[in-house]
Tab-separated table of C-alpha atoms in Angstrom:
chain	number	residue	atom	x	y	z
A	538	MET	CA	-0.033	-0.091	-0.013
A	539	ARG	CA	1.208	3.528	-0.640
A	540	THR	CA	2.413	5.284	2.431
A	541	ALA	CA	2.326	9.045	3.388
A	542	SER	CA	3.740	11.195	6.184
A	543	ALA	CA	3.084	10.393	9.852
A	544	LEU	CA	-0.215	11.613	11.465
A	545	SER	CA	1.759	14.062	13.739
A	546	PRO	CA	3.609	17.160	12.559
A	547	ARG	CA	7.085	16.534	11.906
A	548	GLY	CA	8.233	19.120	14.356
A	549	SER	CA	7.018	16.752	17.127
A	550	GLU	CA	9.026	13.655	15.887
A	551	THR	CA	11.942	14.159	18.376
A	552	SER	CA	9.681	14.294	21.466
A	553	THR	CA	7.025	11.728	20.383
A	554	PRO	CA	8.037	8.075	19.845
A	555	ARG	CA	6.978	6.626	16.335
A	556	ARG	CA	4.995	3.918	18.129
A	557	ASN	CA	2.916	6.535	19.920
A	558	ARG	CA	2.842	8.928	16.951
A	559	ILE	CA	1.136	6.600	14.457
A	560	ARG	CA	-1.728	5.783	16.946
A	561	GLN	CA	-2.756	9.423	17.730
A	562	LEU	CA	-6.508	10.077	17.152
A	563	PRO	CA	-7.705	12.053	14.339
A	564	ALA	CA	-9.533	15.240	15.201
A	565	ALA	CA	-13.184	14.709	16.101
A	566	VAL	CA	-14.433	17.257	13.519
A	567	SER	CA	-12.040	18.637	10.787
A	568	GLY	CA	-12.240	21.950	9.273
A	569	GLN	CA	-13.189	20.353	6.033
A	570	GLU	CA	-16.252	18.865	7.617
A	571	VAL	CA	-17.342	22.203	9.043
A	572	VAL	CA	-16.901	23.765	5.519
A	573	LEU	CA	-19.050	20.853	4.079
A	574	VAL	CA	-21.767	21.398	6.635
A	575	GLY	CA	-21.947	25.039	5.552
A	576	ALA	CA	-21.932	24.207	1.835
A	577	ILE	CA	-24.705	21.737	2.285
A	578	VAL	CA	-26.780	24.219	4.308
A	579	ALA	CA	-26.227	26.981	1.774
A	580	LEU	CA	-27.093	24.640	-1.202
A	581	TRP	CA	-30.322	23.425	0.589
A	582	VAL	CA	-31.297	27.081	1.272
A	583	LEU	CA	-30.512	28.042	-2.285
A	584	LEU	CA	-32.497	25.121	-3.712
A	585	GLY	CA	-35.298	25.722	-1.234
A	586	LEU	CA	-35.552	29.331	-2.536
A	587	THR	CA	-35.553	28.399	-6.407
A	588	THR	CA	-37.540	25.243	-6.058
A	589	PRO	CA	-39.730	25.328	-2.858
A	590	ALA	CA	-40.702	21.768	-3.529
A	591	PHE	CA	-37.131	20.770	-2.825
A	592	LEU	CA	-37.635	21.111	1.025
A	593	SER	CA	-40.847	19.298	1.038
A	594	ALA	CA	-41.140	15.708	2.430
A	595	GLY	CA	-41.875	14.354	-0.867
A	596	SER	CA	-38.669	15.678	-2.217
A	597	LEU	CA	-36.268	15.001	0.867
A	598	GLN	CA	-37.466	11.530	1.584
A	599	PRO	CA	-36.478	10.259	-1.851
A	600	LEU	CA	-33.197	12.149	-1.495
A	601	LEU	CA	-32.383	10.519	1.831
A	602	SER	CA	-33.175	7.068	0.353
A	603	ASN	CA	-30.828	7.658	-2.554
A	604	ILE	CA	-28.184	8.867	-0.295
A	605	ALA	CA	-28.138	5.677	1.885
A	606	PRO	CA	-26.728	3.152	-0.494
A	607	ILE	CA	-23.968	5.504	-1.788
A	608	ALA	CA	-23.106	6.538	1.883
A	609	ILE	CA	-22.878	2.780	3.018
A	610	ILE	CA	-20.531	1.725	0.383
A	611	ALA	CA	-18.592	4.888	0.899
A	612	ILE	CA	-18.214	3.953	4.456
A	613	GLY	CA	-16.146	0.996	3.533
A	614	GLN	CA	-14.329	2.904	0.869
A	615	THR	CA	-13.286	5.324	3.671
A	616	ILE	CA	-11.692	2.405	5.748
A	617	ILE	CA	-9.814	1.364	2.572
A	618	MET	CA	-8.749	4.846	1.699
A	619	ILE	CA	-7.595	5.641	5.201
A	620	SER	CA	-5.229	2.667	5.063
A	621	GLY	CA	-3.786	3.798	1.741
A	622	GLY	CA	-5.864	1.690	-0.616
A	623	ILE	CA	-8.778	2.227	-3.101
A	624	ASP	CA	-11.484	0.133	-4.556
A	625	VAL	CA	-12.761	0.835	-8.122
A	626	SER	CA	-14.619	-2.342	-8.403
A	627	VAL	CA	-17.623	-1.524	-6.167
A	628	GLY	CA	-19.909	-0.707	-8.930
A	629	SER	CA	-19.494	-4.093	-10.629
A	630	MET	CA	-19.915	-5.759	-7.231
A	631	VAL	CA	-23.343	-4.019	-6.939
A	632	LEU	CA	-24.244	-5.415	-10.317
A	633	VAL	CA	-23.381	-9.116	-9.166
A	634	CYS	CA	-24.974	-8.532	-5.815
A	635	ALA	CA	-28.145	-6.994	-7.161
A	636	VAL	CA	-28.761	-9.618	-9.892
A	637	VAL	CA	-28.167	-12.563	-7.440
A	638	ALA	CA	-30.701	-10.941	-4.836
A	639	ALA	CA	-33.159	-10.185	-7.664
A	640	LYS	CA	-33.089	-13.789	-9.194
A	641	LEU	CA	-33.328	-15.223	-5.696
A	642	MET	CA	-36.704	-13.300	-5.007
A	643	VAL	CA	-38.186	-13.990	-8.501
A	644	VAL	CA	-37.282	-17.660	-8.752
A	645	PHE	CA	-37.415	-18.882	-5.106
A	646	ASP	CA	-39.439	-16.126	-3.422
A	647	THR	CA	-36.893	-15.809	-0.706
A	648	PRO	CA	-37.876	-13.777	2.339
A	649	LEU	CA	-36.283	-10.372	3.464
A	650	ILE	CA	-33.627	-11.698	5.711
A	651	VAL	CA	-32.533	-14.416	3.310
A	652	THR	CA	-32.310	-12.019	0.312
A	653	ILE	CA	-30.177	-9.391	2.289
A	654	ALA	CA	-27.935	-12.315	3.806
A	655	ALA	CA	-27.307	-13.779	0.399
A	656	ALA	CA	-26.514	-10.416	-1.148
A	657	MET	CA	-23.999	-9.578	1.705
A	658	LEU	CA	-22.401	-12.930	1.335
A	659	VAL	CA	-21.908	-12.648	-2.303
A	660	GLY	CA	-20.532	-8.959	-1.593
A	661	GLY	CA	-18.240	-10.269	1.170
A	662	LEU	CA	-16.660	-12.882	-0.993
A	663	LEU	CA	-15.883	-10.676	-3.805
A	664	GLY	CA	-14.437	-8.152	-1.370
A	665	LEU	CA	-12.403	-10.914	0.357
A	666	LEU	CA	-10.988	-11.796	-3.123
A	667	ASN	CA	-9.943	-8.346	-3.624
A	668	GLY	CA	-8.386	-8.106	-0.123
A	669	VAL	CA	-6.460	-11.400	-0.652
A	670	LEU	CA	-5.118	-10.526	-4.059
A	671	ILE	CA	-3.834	-7.133	-2.782
A	672	ALA	CA	-2.339	-8.627	0.324
A	673	VAL	CA	-0.653	-11.569	-1.502
A	674	GLY	CA	0.309	-9.822	-4.696
A	675	ARG	CA	1.508	-6.506	-3.005
A	676	VAL	CA	0.427	-4.657	-6.105
A	677	HIS	CA	-1.239	-1.306	-5.737
A	678	PRO	CA	-4.871	-1.637	-4.949
A	679	ILE	CA	-6.073	0.411	-7.938
A	680	ILE	CA	-4.531	-2.251	-10.480
A	681	ILE	CA	-6.057	-5.101	-8.637
A	682	THR	CA	-9.579	-3.683	-8.250
A	683	PHE	CA	-9.523	-2.453	-11.782
A	684	ALA	CA	-8.879	-5.977	-12.893
A	685	THR	CA	-11.464	-7.529	-10.555
A	686	SER	CA	-13.849	-4.901	-11.633
A	687	ASN	CA	-13.979	-6.231	-15.202
A	688	ILE	CA	-14.177	-9.771	-13.880
A	689	PHE	CA	-17.108	-8.957	-11.688
A	690	LEU	CA	-18.871	-7.167	-14.623
A	691	PHE	CA	-18.470	-10.334	-16.700
A	692	ILE	CA	-19.827	-12.525	-14.039
A	693	GLY	CA	-22.772	-10.203	-13.456
A	694	LEU	CA	-23.679	-9.883	-16.990
A	695	ARG	CA	-23.337	-13.810	-17.265
A	696	ILE	CA	-25.983	-14.117	-14.398
A	697	PHE	CA	-28.241	-11.796	-16.293
A	698	ASP	CA	-27.843	-13.921	-19.400
A	699	SER	CA	-28.719	-10.911	-21.610
A	700	GLN	CA	-32.037	-10.596	-20.093
A	701	THR	CA	-33.635	-7.911	-17.746
A	702	VAL	CA	-34.835	-9.532	-14.446
A	703	THR	CA	-38.559	-8.752	-14.302
A	704	GLY	CA	-41.384	-9.339	-11.942
A	705	ILE	CA	-39.229	-8.660	-8.702
A	706	PRO	CA	-41.504	-8.794	-5.721
A	707	PRO	CA	-41.710	-6.076	-3.008
A	708	THR	CA	-39.792	-8.198	-0.681
A	709	LEU	CA	-37.261	-5.295	0.049
A	710	ALA	CA	-39.964	-2.586	0.319
A	711	VAL	CA	-38.903	-1.825	3.846
A	712	LEU	CA	-35.631	-0.477	2.478
A	713	GLY	CA	-37.161	1.414	-0.340
A	714	LYS	CA	-38.494	5.038	-1.112
A	715	GLY	CA	-42.346	3.892	-0.531
A	716	ILE	CA	-44.378	4.452	2.633
A	717	ASN	CA	-43.476	1.020	3.809
A	718	GLY	CA	-39.893	2.044	3.989
A	719	ARG	CA	-40.195	4.845	6.475
A	720	PHE	CA	-39.996	5.031	10.195
A	721	LEU	CA	-41.441	8.271	11.730
A	722	GLY	CA	-41.189	9.721	8.245
A	723	ILE	CA	-37.605	8.942	7.762
A	724	PRO	CA	-36.400	6.294	5.229
A	725	VAL	CA	-35.414	3.079	7.126
A	726	SER	CA	-32.375	2.827	4.669
A	727	PHE	CA	-31.069	6.180	5.918
A	728	LEU	CA	-31.536	5.096	9.454
A	729	VAL	CA	-29.637	1.866	8.854
A	730	MET	CA	-26.991	4.021	7.290
A	731	ILE	CA	-26.765	6.189	10.237
A	732	PHE	CA	-26.426	3.159	12.594
A	733	ILE	CA	-23.556	1.750	10.333
A	734	ALA	CA	-21.862	5.217	10.140
A	735	ALA	CA	-21.848	5.439	13.936
A	736	ALA	CA	-20.582	2.064	14.440
A	737	ALA	CA	-17.704	2.684	11.907
A	738	TRP	CA	-16.888	6.016	13.463
A	739	TYR	CA	-16.619	4.560	16.873
A	740	TYR	CA	-14.409	1.697	15.680
A	741	LEU	CA	-12.057	3.986	13.901
A	742	ARG	CA	-11.647	6.425	16.568
A	743	TYR	CA	-11.790	4.284	19.766
A	744	VAL	CA	-11.015	0.733	19.043
A	745	ALA	CA	-7.305	-0.112	18.526
A	746	GLY	CA	-7.922	-2.170	15.394
A	747	GLY	CA	-9.657	0.714	13.904
A	748	ARG	CA	-6.747	3.125	14.693
A	749	HIS	CA	-4.398	0.659	13.019
A	750	PHE	CA	-5.856	1.602	9.610
A	751	TYR	CA	-4.655	5.119	10.231
A	752	ALA	CA	-1.195	3.867	11.170
A	753	ILE	CA	-1.044	1.706	8.004
A	754	GLY	CA	-2.017	4.564	5.752
A	755	SER	CA	0.250	7.017	7.489
A	756	ASP	CA	3.410	4.814	7.510
A	757	GLY	CA	3.090	1.131	6.480
A	758	PRO	CA	6.444	-0.032	7.110
A	759	ALA	CA	6.489	1.701	10.568
A	760	ALA	CA	3.032	0.033	11.447
A	761	ARG	CA	4.322	-3.468	10.466
A	762	LEU	CA	7.422	-2.889	12.678
A	763	THR	CA	5.066	-2.178	15.655
A	764	GLY	CA	3.354	-5.449	15.226
A	765	ILE	CA	0.164	-4.429	13.243
A	766	LYS	CA	-0.883	-7.175	10.837
A	767	VAL	CA	-1.081	-5.073	7.710
A	768	ASP	CA	-1.921	-7.719	5.267
A	769	ARG	CA	-4.645	-8.950	7.565
A	770	ARG	CA	-6.074	-5.492	7.907
A	771	ALA	CA	-6.165	-5.051	4.269
A	772	VAL	CA	-8.140	-8.187	3.747
A	773	LEU	CA	-10.684	-7.117	6.525
A	774	ALA	CA	-11.044	-3.681	4.950
A	775	TYR	CA	-12.111	-4.976	1.475
A	776	THR	CA	-14.203	-7.749	2.931
A	777	VAL	CA	-16.169	-5.407	5.069
A	778	THR	CA	-16.584	-3.012	2.151
A	779	GLY	CA	-17.921	-6.098	0.067
A	780	LEU	CA	-20.546	-6.868	2.778
A	781	LEU	CA	-21.603	-3.282	2.879
A	782	VAL	CA	-21.887	-3.280	-1.058
A	783	GLY	CA	-24.091	-6.291	-0.720
A	784	LEU	CA	-26.428	-4.379	1.730
A	785	ALA	CA	-26.381	-1.321	-0.383
A	786	SER	CA	-27.410	-3.370	-3.568
A	787	CYS	CA	-30.497	-4.553	-1.699
A	788	MET	CA	-31.397	-0.791	-1.125
A	789	ILE	CA	-30.820	0.006	-4.619
A	790	LEU	CA	-33.111	-2.920	-5.621
A	791	ALA	CA	-35.752	-1.641	-3.266
A	792	ASN	CA	-35.472	1.966	-4.700
A	793	GLY	CA	-36.103	0.696	-8.139
A	794	THR	CA	-38.938	-0.846	-10.031
A	795	GLN	CA	-40.002	-4.363	-10.472
A	796	ASN	CA	-37.318	-4.759	-13.198
A	797	LEU	CA	-33.589	-4.699	-13.018
A	798	ASP	CA	-31.301	-4.208	-16.033
A	799	GLN	CA	-27.600	-4.428	-16.742
A	800	THR	CA	-26.927	-0.762	-15.886
A	801	VAL	CA	-27.306	-1.274	-12.302
A	802	GLY	CA	-24.207	-0.163	-10.508
A	803	THR	CA	-23.096	2.206	-13.269
A	804	GLY	CA	-21.277	5.095	-11.826
A	805	LEU	CA	-21.300	4.068	-8.204
A	806	SER	CA	-17.594	3.604	-7.907
A	807	LEU	CA	-17.014	7.134	-8.867
A	808	ALA	CA	-19.967	8.380	-6.744
A	809	THR	CA	-18.466	6.591	-3.614
A	810	ILE	CA	-14.825	7.712	-4.072
A	811	ALA	CA	-16.076	11.196	-4.670
A	812	ALA	CA	-17.975	11.124	-1.367
A	813	VAL	CA	-15.004	10.008	0.442
A	814	VAL	CA	-12.459	12.517	-1.055
A	815	ILE	CA	-14.888	15.479	-0.935
A	816	GLY	CA	-15.333	14.319	2.812
A	817	GLY	CA	-11.788	14.843	3.592
A	818	THR	CA	-10.142	11.515	3.379
A	819	SER	CA	-6.648	11.844	2.171
A	820	VAL	CA	-5.854	10.072	-1.121
A	821	LEU	CA	-2.459	9.397	0.447
A	822	GLY	CA	-3.894	7.591	3.331
A	823	GLY	CA	-3.575	8.099	7.054
A	824	ARG	CA	-6.251	10.852	7.323
A	825	GLY	CA	-10.025	11.021	7.128
A	826	GLY	CA	-13.267	9.952	8.721
A	827	VAL	CA	-16.750	8.726	8.325
A	828	LEU	CA	-18.457	11.952	9.315
A	829	GLY	CA	-16.839	13.752	6.206
A	830	THR	CA	-17.720	10.756	3.979
A	831	ILE	CA	-21.383	11.024	4.884
A	832	LEU	CA	-21.412	14.745	4.301
A	833	GLY	CA	-19.727	14.242	1.009
A	834	ALA	CA	-22.364	11.692	0.089
A	835	ILE	CA	-25.128	14.124	0.945
A	836	LEU	CA	-23.381	16.960	-0.959
A	837	VAL	CA	-22.972	14.696	-4.144
A	838	GLN	CA	-26.612	13.550	-4.046
A	839	THR	CA	-27.930	16.974	-3.260
A	840	VAL	CA	-26.062	18.321	-6.444
A	841	ALA	CA	-27.504	15.558	-8.543
A	842	SER	CA	-31.055	16.077	-7.143
A	843	GLY	CA	-30.852	19.980	-7.459
A	844	VAL	CA	-29.708	19.761	-11.089
A	845	THR	CA	-32.681	17.466	-11.942
A	846	GLN	CA	-35.212	19.738	-10.162
A	847	LEU	CA	-33.872	22.765	-11.842
A	848	GLY	CA	-34.277	21.136	-15.122
A	849	LEU	CA	-30.607	21.612	-16.002
A	850	PRO	CA	-28.661	19.038	-18.148
A	851	SER	CA	-27.581	16.217	-15.951
A	852	GLN	CA	-23.871	16.751	-17.208
A	853	LEU	CA	-23.829	19.706	-15.097
A	854	GLY	CA	-24.194	17.618	-11.976
A	855	ASP	CA	-20.937	15.433	-13.095
A	856	LEU	CA	-19.237	18.805	-13.727
A	857	PHE	CA	-19.773	20.166	-10.279
A	858	VAL	CA	-18.790	16.901	-8.579
A	859	GLY	CA	-15.562	16.670	-10.777
A	860	LEU	CA	-14.755	20.343	-9.604
A	861	PHE	CA	-15.439	19.363	-5.968
A	862	ILE	CA	-13.103	16.369	-6.325
A	863	MET	CA	-10.335	18.541	-7.862
A	864	VAL	CA	-10.543	21.162	-5.096
A	865	ALA	CA	-10.579	18.476	-2.467
A	866	VAL	CA	-7.533	16.363	-3.914
A	867	GLY	CA	-5.682	19.812	-4.442
A	868	THR	CA	-6.373	20.746	-0.989
A	869	ASP	CA	-5.109	17.468	0.458
A	870	LEU	CA	-1.987	17.520	-1.758
A	871	LEU	CA	-1.128	21.132	-0.713
A	872	ARG	CA	-1.548	20.017	2.974
A	873	ALA	CA	0.787	16.956	2.630
A	874	ARG	CA	3.350	19.325	0.864
A	875	ALA	CA	3.028	21.831	3.783
A	876	ARG	CA	3.463	19.048	6.361
A	877	ARG	CA	6.626	17.784	4.457
A	878	ARG	CA	8.108	21.265	4.735
A	879	ALA	CA	7.269	21.883	8.404
């Protein structure tokens, strides 16, 4: 995995042992997260003034439902990127998990729990494959996951067998946009995402195993010398991401119609990486957090929803997200350069 500078400023290296330095906690709330909150509030106010329907329940509930699967996958992507990796195969993984879940419901009429468990099992196995290949091959994760992305795409299309899956029953309705998918007016899928985000935040911040990911992304060789099982952590990160992809694919199925075509998962890899990077997780590893990722996912989906409601070309949404990514990455690289000079 690619390494970056240590978590603490270089000026403190003489007074802080390396073993302790790589285990320091990240800030509870970063400046970038504060900026994101301000940007989201400003954007919501602007959209509310230009299209009053945007702030209605009929608009916000579908928005939160659309945010949930992207944010859930992005949580796993955050753990991977904190440790210095990346996964560009999640879109193809969604394709495989979604078609497996859809065919199980259509052919065998599987109940809710079995369908979700099957999708998560498939996703977990695909993520495990990514993790093992990266840990054993010692090749940069973007190369491995780009290769497996094409393999997963082939597998998914073979399962589709060139035919759209039709007649999907409403088994997953509790995770969808409809009235059956709400609790106290809030989409159940969004509440599930909040729970997963809180668990991941706590794990990364207060559990030793979670802090190891920061150590690995900050300085992989140093982390290995302190006894951290770097390869084992890589396998864990990609497997957890696969499990979350399986869950998110069920939400995507629930948000759709009774039909599923081969375009499912298209663009999700970029959307999740955008949410993570815009949320402040460093592309070099060693820095970032779940809160920023959730805010990044909200911003990305708000832009997409706003462009649609304003009747603007959809390409403008991609343009804005691309600009956000460039600004976030540029800021990250400038910070890294400043830390090296300090």
